[in-house]
Coordinates of C-alpha atoms in Angstrom, one line a residue:
A1 CA 18.6 288.5 155.2
F2 CA 20.7 291.6 155.0
I3 CA 23.7 290.0 156.8
E4 CA 23.6 286.7 155.0
L5 CA 23.3 288.2 151.5
K6 CA 25.6 291.1 152.3
V7 CA 23.3 293.7 151.0
N8 CA 22.0 297.0 152.3
P9 CA 18.6 297.0 154.1
W10 CA 15.8 297.8 151.8
K11 CA 12.9 298.1 154.1
E12 CA 14.1 301.2 156.1
E13 CA 12.3 303.6 154.0
T14 CA 8.9 302.1 154.1
A15 CA 9.4 300.9 157.7
K16 CA 10.1 304.5 158.8
L17 CA 6.8 305.6 156.9
L18 CA 4.8 303.0 158.6
K19 CA 6.1 304.0 162.1
E20 CA 5.1 307.6 161.3
T21 CA 1.6 307.0 159.8
G22 CA 0.8 303.5 160.9
D23 CA -0.7 302.9 157.3
A24 CA 1.1 301.0 154.4
S25 CA -1.3 302.6 152.0
D26 CA 0.8 305.8 152.2
W27 CA 3.6 304.0 150.3
T28 CA 4.0 305.0 146.7
P29 CA 3.5 302.4 143.9
E30 CA 7.3 302.4 143.3
Q31 CA 8.1 301.8 146.9
R32 CA 5.7 299.0 147.1
R33 CA 7.0 297.3 143.9
E34 CA 10.6 297.5 144.9
R35 CA 10.0 296.1 148.4
C36 CA 8.0 293.3 147.0
R37 CA 10.6 292.4 144.4
L38 CA 13.5 292.4 146.8
D39 CA 11.4 290.5 149.4
A40 CA 10.9 287.8 146.9
W41 CA 14.4 287.9 145.6
A42 CA 15.7 287.5 149.3
S43 CA 13.3 284.7 150.1
L44 CA 14.5 282.7 147.1
M45 CA 18.2 283.4 148.0
L46 CA 17.8 282.5 151.7
A47 CA 15.9 279.3 150.8
S48 CA 18.8 278.3 148.6
H49 CA 21.3 279.2 151.2
Y50 CA 19.7 277.3 154.0
Q51 CA 18.3 274.4 152.1
D52 CA 21.0 271.9 153.1
N53 CA 20.8 272.9 156.8
R54 CA 17.0 272.3 156.8
K55 CA 16.8 268.8 155.3
D56 CA 15.7 267.3 158.4
L57 CA 12.9 269.8 159.0
V58 CA 11.9 269.7 155.3
N59 CA 11.7 265.8 155.4
I60 CA 9.8 265.4 158.6
S61 CA 7.3 268.1 157.7
H62 CA 6.6 266.6 154.3
R63 CA 6.3 263.1 155.8
I64 CA 3.9 264.3 158.5
Q65 CA 1.9 266.2 155.9
M66 CA 1.5 263.3 153.5
T67 CA 0.5 260.9 156.4
L68 CA -2.1 263.3 157.5
Y69 CA -3.3 263.7 153.9
R70 CA -3.7 260.0 153.6
V71 CA -5.6 259.9 156.9
G72 CA -8.0 262.5 155.4
L73 CA -8.5 260.5 152.2
A74 CA -9.2 257.4 154.2
G75 CA -11.7 259.2 156.2
A76 CA -13.6 257.9 159.3
A77 CA -16.6 255.4 159.4
V78 CA -19.8 256.8 160.9
F79 CA -22.2 254.3 162.3
N80 CA -25.6 255.4 160.6
S81 CA -28.1 254.1 163.1
R82 CA -26.3 255.5 166.1
F83 CA -25.8 258.8 164.3
K84 CA -29.6 259.0 163.6
R85 CA -30.7 258.0 167.1
L86 CA -28.4 260.4 168.8
G87 CA -29.2 263.2 166.5
N88 CA -33.0 262.8 166.9
E89 CA -32.7 262.4 170.7
W90 CA -30.6 265.6 171.1
R91 CA -32.9 267.5 168.8
A92 CA -36.1 266.4 170.7
S93 CA -34.5 267.2 174.1
A94 CA -33.4 270.7 172.8
A95 CA -37.0 271.3 171.6
R96 CA -38.4 270.3 175.0
Y97 CA -36.0 272.3 177.1
G98 CA -36.3 275.2 174.7
D99 CA -40.0 275.3 175.1
L100 CA -39.8 275.2 178.8
V101 CA -37.4 278.1 178.9
T102 CA -39.5 280.1 176.4
R103 CA -42.7 279.7 178.4
A104 CA -40.9 280.7 181.5
A105 CA -39.6 283.8 179.7
F106 CA -43.1 284.8 178.6
K107 CA -44.4 284.5 182.1
T108 CA -42.0 287.2 183.2
G109 CA -43.5 289.6 180.6
M110 CA -41.2 289.2 177.8
T111 CA -43.0 289.2 174.4
K112 CA -40.0 288.0 172.3
F113 CA -37.7 285.3 173.2
E114 CA -35.2 282.9 171.6
P115 CA -33.2 280.5 173.9
T116 CA -30.2 280.8 171.5
N117 CA -30.2 284.6 171.7
K118 CA -27.8 285.7 174.3
N119 CA -29.3 289.2 174.7
H120 CA -32.7 287.6 175.3
L121 CA -31.2 285.4 178.0
R122 CA -29.4 288.5 179.5
E123 CA -32.7 290.3 179.7
L124 CA -34.5 287.3 181.3
L125 CA -32.0 286.5 183.8
F126 CA -30.6 289.9 184.8
E127 CA -33.4 292.4 184.1
R128 CA -36.6 290.3 184.7
L129 CA -35.2 287.8 187.5
H130 CA -32.5 290.1 188.9
L131 CA -29.9 287.3 189.2
K132 CA -26.4 288.3 190.2
K133 CA -24.1 288.9 187.1
M134 CA -21.0 286.7 187.5
G135 CA -18.7 288.0 184.7
Y136 CA -18.5 290.2 181.7
T137 CA -17.5 289.5 178.1
K138 CA -14.1 291.1 177.0
K139 CA -15.0 293.1 174.0
S140 CA -18.5 294.4 174.7
H141 CA -18.4 294.1 178.5
E142 CA -21.8 292.6 178.6
A143 CA -22.9 290.0 181.2
Q144 CA -21.8 286.5 180.4
V145 CA -24.3 283.9 180.0
D146 CA -22.0 281.0 179.0
K147 CA -22.2 277.5 180.5
E148 CA -19.4 278.0 183.1
V149 CA -21.0 281.4 184.3
L150 CA -24.5 279.9 184.5
K151 CA -23.3 276.9 186.6
E152 CA -21.9 279.5 189.0
T153 CA -25.1 281.4 189.0
L154 CA -27.0 278.2 189.8
K155 CA -24.9 277.7 192.9
L156 CA -25.8 281.1 194.2
T157 CA -29.5 280.8 193.4
S158 CA -31.7 279.7 196.2
K159 CA -35.3 279.8 194.7
K160 CA -36.2 276.5 193.3
W161 CA -38.2 277.7 190.3
K162 CA -35.2 279.9 189.3
R163 CA -32.9 277.1 189.8
T164 CA -35.1 274.9 187.6
L165 CA -35.0 277.7 184.8
I166 CA -31.2 277.9 184.8
K167 CA -31.0 274.1 184.7
N168 CA -33.3 274.1 181.7
I169 CA -31.3 276.7 180.0
L170 CA -28.1 274.6 180.6
H171 CA -29.9 271.4 179.2
F172 CA -31.3 273.3 176.2
S173 CA -27.8 274.7 175.3
S174 CA -25.9 271.4 175.5
N175 CA -28.5 269.4 173.6
D176 CA -29.0 272.1 170.9
K177 CA -25.2 272.2 170.2
L178 CA -25.0 268.4 170.0
A179 CA -27.9 268.3 167.7
K180 CA -26.6 271.0 165.4
A181 CA -23.2 269.4 165.2
L182 CA -24.8 266.2 163.8
L183 CA -27.9 267.4 161.9
G184 CA -27.2 271.1 161.4
G185 CA -29.0 274.3 162.1
K186 CA -28.8 277.4 160.0
H187 CA -25.6 276.3 158.7
K188 CA -26.2 272.8 157.7
E189 CA -23.1 272.7 155.4
K190 CA -21.0 272.6 158.6
S191 CA -22.7 269.6 160.1
I192 CA -21.6 266.0 160.1
G193 CA -24.9 264.9 158.5
F194 CA -24.2 267.2 155.4
L195 CA -20.5 266.2 155.1
K196 CA -20.8 262.4 155.5
I197 CA -21.1 260.3 152.2
P198 CA -22.2 256.7 151.6
F199 CA -19.4 254.1 152.6
P200 CA -18.5 251.9 149.7
G201 CA -19.9 248.4 150.1
N202 CA -21.6 248.9 153.5
K203 CA -24.9 250.6 153.9
N204 CA -24.7 250.6 157.6
L205 CA -21.9 253.1 157.6
S206 CA -21.0 256.5 156.1
L207 CA -17.6 258.0 155.4
L208 CA -16.5 261.3 156.9
N209 CA -13.3 262.9 155.6
N210 CA -11.2 265.1 157.9
W211 CA -8.5 267.3 156.7
I212 CA -5.8 268.3 159.1
N213 CA -3.4 271.2 158.5
P214 CA -0.1 270.6 160.3
L215 CA 0.8 274.3 160.5
G216 CA -2.6 275.7 160.6
A217 CA -2.6 277.0 164.3
K218 CA -0.7 280.1 165.4
T219 CA 1.2 278.3 168.0
G220 CA 2.5 275.3 166.0
R221 CA -0.3 272.8 166.8
R222 CA -2.2 271.0 164.0
S223 CA -5.6 272.4 163.2
G224 CA -8.6 270.7 161.5
G225 CA -11.2 272.0 159.1
G226 CA -10.4 275.3 157.3
T227 CA -12.5 278.1 155.8
D228 CA -16.2 277.7 155.3
K229 CA -15.5 276.9 151.6
E230 CA -13.0 274.2 152.5
I231 CA -15.3 272.7 155.1
S232 CA -18.3 272.6 152.5
H233 CA -16.1 270.6 150.2
G234 CA -15.7 267.7 152.6
G235 CA -13.5 268.8 155.5
V236 CA -14.5 268.5 159.1
N237 CA -12.6 269.2 162.3
P238 CA -13.1 266.2 164.8
Q239 CA -10.6 267.6 167.3
N240 CA -13.1 269.6 169.3
W241 CA -16.0 267.2 169.2
H242 CA -17.9 266.5 172.4
P243 CA -17.0 263.1 173.9
K244 CA -20.7 262.0 173.3
I245 CA -20.3 262.6 169.6
R246 CA -17.2 260.5 169.1
G247 CA -19.4 257.4 169.7
I248 CA -20.7 257.8 166.2
I249 CA -17.2 256.7 164.7
V250 CA -16.5 253.1 164.5
S251 CA -14.1 250.8 162.7
R252 CA -14.5 250.7 158.9
W253 CA -14.6 246.9 159.4
Y254 CA -17.4 247.3 162.0
G255 CA -19.4 244.1 162.1
H256 CA -16.5 242.1 160.5
G257 CA -14.3 241.9 163.5
G258 CA -12.9 245.4 163.2
E259 CA -12.5 247.5 166.4
G260 CA -11.9 251.2 167.0
A261 CA -8.8 252.4 169.0
S262 CA -8.8 255.5 171.2
F263 CA -5.4 256.9 172.1
D264 CA -4.9 259.7 174.5
Y265 CA -1.6 261.4 174.9
N266 CA -2.6 262.7 178.3
K267 CA 1.0 263.3 179.5
L268 CA 2.5 264.5 176.3
E269 CA 1.8 268.2 176.6
P270 CA 3.0 268.5 180.2
L271 CA 6.1 266.5 179.4
M272 CA 6.9 268.5 176.4
M273 CA 6.3 271.8 178.5
A274 CA 8.6 270.5 181.2
W275 CA 11.3 269.7 178.6
K276 CA 11.2 273.0 176.8
L277 CA 11.0 275.0 180.0
G278 CA 14.2 273.2 181.1
S279 CA 12.9 272.1 184.5
K280 CA 14.2 268.7 185.7
A281 CA 11.7 269.0 188.7
L282 CA 8.7 269.3 186.5
L283 CA 10.0 266.5 184.3
E284 CA 10.1 264.2 187.2
Y285 CA 6.5 264.8 188.0
F286 CA 5.3 263.6 184.5
S287 CA 7.9 260.8 184.0
V288 CA 7.1 257.2 184.9
G289 CA 6.2 257.0 188.6
G290 CA 6.4 260.8 189.1
G291 CA 2.9 261.3 190.4
G292 CA 1.8 263.9 187.7
Y293 CA -0.8 266.3 188.6
I294 CA -1.9 264.5 191.7
Q295 CA 1.7 264.9 193.3
L296 CA 2.0 268.5 192.0
A297 CA -1.3 269.4 193.7
K298 CA 0.0 268.0 197.0
D299 CA 3.3 270.0 196.7
L300 CA 1.9 273.3 195.5
L301 CA -1.6 273.5 197.0
H302 CA -1.5 270.9 199.7
L303 CA -4.5 269.3 198.1
T304 CA -5.3 265.5 197.8
I305 CA -7.2 265.2 194.5
E306 CA -8.6 262.4 192.3
P307 CA -8.5 262.3 188.5
G308 CA -11.5 264.0 187.1
S309 CA -12.2 266.1 190.2
S310 CA -12.4 270.0 190.2
G311 CA -9.0 269.9 192.0
Y312 CA -7.5 267.8 189.2
K313 CA -8.9 270.3 186.6
A314 CA -7.5 273.2 188.8
I315 CA -4.0 271.9 189.1
K316 CA -3.9 271.1 185.3
A317 CA -5.1 274.6 184.6
I318 CA -2.4 276.1 186.8
Y319 CA 0.4 274.1 185.3
L320 CA -0.6 274.7 181.7
G321 CA -1.8 278.3 182.4
I322 CA 1.4 279.4 184.0
G323 CA 3.6 277.6 181.6
Y324 CA 1.8 279.3 178.7
Y325 CA 2.2 282.7 180.3
M326 CA -1.4 283.3 181.5
N327 CA -1.8 286.4 183.7
D328 CA -3.3 286.3 187.2
W329 CA -6.7 287.6 186.2
K330 CA -7.2 285.0 183.4
L331 CA -5.9 282.2 185.7
S332 CA -8.2 283.3 188.4
H333 CA -11.1 283.4 185.9
D334 CA -10.2 279.8 184.6
L335 CA -9.9 278.3 188.2
W336 CA -13.2 279.9 189.4
F337 CA -15.6 279.4 186.5
K338 CA -14.0 276.4 184.5
A339 CA -12.2 274.2 187.1
G340 CA -14.7 275.1 190.0
L341 CA -11.8 276.0 192.4
K342 CA -12.1 279.1 194.6
F343 CA -9.4 280.2 196.9
S344 CA -11.9 282.5 198.5
E345 CA -15.7 283.2 198.0
D346 CA -14.7 286.8 197.4
W347 CA -13.5 287.4 193.8
D348 CA -10.9 290.0 194.6
E349 CA -9.4 287.8 197.4
H350 CA -9.5 284.9 195.0
V351 CA -7.5 286.9 192.5
R352 CA -5.0 287.8 195.1
L353 CA -4.5 284.3 196.4
T354 CA -4.2 283.0 192.8
A355 CA -1.4 285.6 192.3
K356 CA 0.3 284.2 195.4
V357 CA 0.1 280.6 194.0
R358 CA 1.6 281.8 190.9
K359 CA 4.4 283.4 192.7
K360 CA 5.0 280.2 194.7
Y361 CA 5.0 278.3 191.5
F362 CA 7.8 280.5 190.0
K363 CA 9.8 280.0 193.3
M364 CA 9.4 276.2 193.2
F365 CA 10.3 276.1 189.4
P366 CA 12.5 279.2 188.5
E367 CA 13.1 277.8 185.0
V368 CA 9.6 278.7 184.0
K369 CA 10.2 282.5 184.4
A370 CA 13.6 282.2 182.9
Y371 CA 12.0 280.6 179.8
H372 CA 9.4 283.2 179.6
R373 CA 12.1 286.0 179.7
R374 CA 14.1 284.3 176.9
Q375 CA 11.2 283.9 174.6
R376 CA 10.0 287.5 175.2
R377 CA 13.5 288.8 174.6
E378 CA 13.7 286.7 171.4
V379 CA 10.4 288.0 170.0
K380 CA 11.3 291.6 170.9
K381 CA 14.7 291.6 169.4
H382 CA 14.4 289.2 166.5
Q383 CA 10.6 289.1 166.0
R384 CA 10.3 285.3 165.9
A385 CA 10.2 282.1 167.8
V386 CA 12.4 279.1 167.0
G387 CA 11.4 275.5 167.5
E388 CA 12.9 272.1 167.2
L389 CA 14.7 271.2 164.0
G390 CA 15.1 274.9 163.2
M391 CA 11.4 275.7 162.6
I392 CA 10.9 279.4 162.8
R393 CA 7.6 281.3 163.4
H394 CA 8.1 284.9 162.3
L395 CA 6.3 287.4 164.6
Y396 CA 6.6 290.7 162.9
H397 CA 5.6 293.6 165.1
L398 CA 6.1 297.4 165.5
G399 CA 7.4 297.2 169.0
P400 CA 6.1 296.5 172.6
D401 CA 3.8 299.5 172.5
M402 CA 1.7 298.3 169.6
E403 CA -1.8 297.0 170.2
G404 CA -2.0 293.2 170.8
Y405 CA 1.8 292.9 171.3
K406 CA 1.2 290.5 174.3
R407 CA -0.3 288.0 171.8
Y408 CA 3.1 287.9 170.1
E409 CA 4.8 287.1 173.4
N410 CA 2.2 284.4 174.0
Q411 CA 2.9 282.8 170.6
A412 CA 6.7 283.0 171.2
I413 CA 6.3 281.2 174.5
N414 CA 3.6 278.6 173.2
F415 CA 5.2 277.8 169.8
P416 CA 8.3 275.8 170.8
I417 CA 6.3 273.6 173.2
Q418 CA 3.3 272.9 170.9
W419 CA 5.5 272.6 167.8
L420 CA 7.6 269.9 169.7
A421 CA 4.4 268.1 170.7
S422 CA 3.0 268.1 167.2
L423 CA 6.4 266.6 165.9
V424 CA 6.1 263.8 168.5
T425 CA 2.5 262.9 167.5
G426 CA 3.3 263.3 163.9
S427 CA 6.2 261.0 164.1
A428 CA 4.1 258.4 165.9
M429 CA 1.6 258.6 163.2
I430 CA 4.5 257.9 160.5
D431 CA 5.6 254.9 162.7
Y432 CA 2.0 253.6 163.0
E433 CA 1.4 253.9 159.4
R434 CA 4.6 252.0 158.5
A435 CA 3.7 249.2 161.0
L436 CA 0.1 248.9 159.3
L437 CA 1.6 248.6 155.8
K438 CA 4.1 246.1 157.0
E439 CA 1.5 244.0 158.7
H440 CA -0.7 243.9 155.6
K441 CA 2.3 243.6 153.3
I442 CA 1.7 246.8 151.4
S443 CA 4.6 248.7 150.0

């Protein structure tokens, strides 16, 4: 702004104070007002200066936004009988498995137990039953009791009754989450049952609106839902639904010849990543006839894998994880607990071998590390990341030594890839909407 508008920097005084004290509340009211005034003036002047250069970006952004808004207005049709049947089945299963787990907990001497309480689960599994702790939470450093860790604990547990208990905990957890998503728990206002409304002219269906924010995620992806207040007014995020829940959505012409369509851009993200990384070799893997993850697993890990297998999940985690700047420990964790791939039964050796695979990957595809360097340099020097059509994500920071700085580097690396992918899917929605309007002769 200083260069383009040919004015002296006006933030130096307050920036210096912030570096010294780390607290913007030390600024005087006059400093605060003047900085805000000049920030607002500069924003207006820069917008006017660059407006003509950003027409394509403004145009496509608004078109995608309005298409998404119309999708939200149209809503999705929920098949009522299927919704009710699944909700009741999952709630009954959760109650049954929850009762089995609670009775088992009382038999160990516990006097208070809730199967949804993680501290109660920790006491039951690790203090009463003395099972091996497989991982720890990042913030509180308590033993993890999530699904992936419990599945790993199950593999290492030999006694039949303990194995049955762990299985019952897993069954309770999955059914409880599914039931709450449909019927609600303590926060019913976030459930599908609360948000759906009668469908005009069809008592067999309900209408569910979903609002999608095209710039809602930090890395340039679209995000659904919003704040609790926004959600309670009719917004819902279907993006993270369990596959079993998606079956409640049908064509709004269900029973009258209408059919639902399910589209999966399963190669979009890896293709966009290879494109932005500038790697021709990776592009070939995910182009037509390139072999995709299956061929990459053969070349990198010397593994023969099948779609849906643990090996397939592992190579996908490696490709996306390394591309998005995941460190050795986090990649090791995801391979071990989420993908089910262990390079060794010993954790430390597994981490070492994961680092070795990561090093080999960089050697096979040197463009990946070069891209990381460019983006890290960009955020350090210019405090931003730049995407297609000149979209800029500002990443203001106080230098590499500040707490959480690595998250800024992650965003700088992720943003250009995921912003490009969101442009591709957004453009596809615009084309699809245009085709529908043409087919039905609507202008």
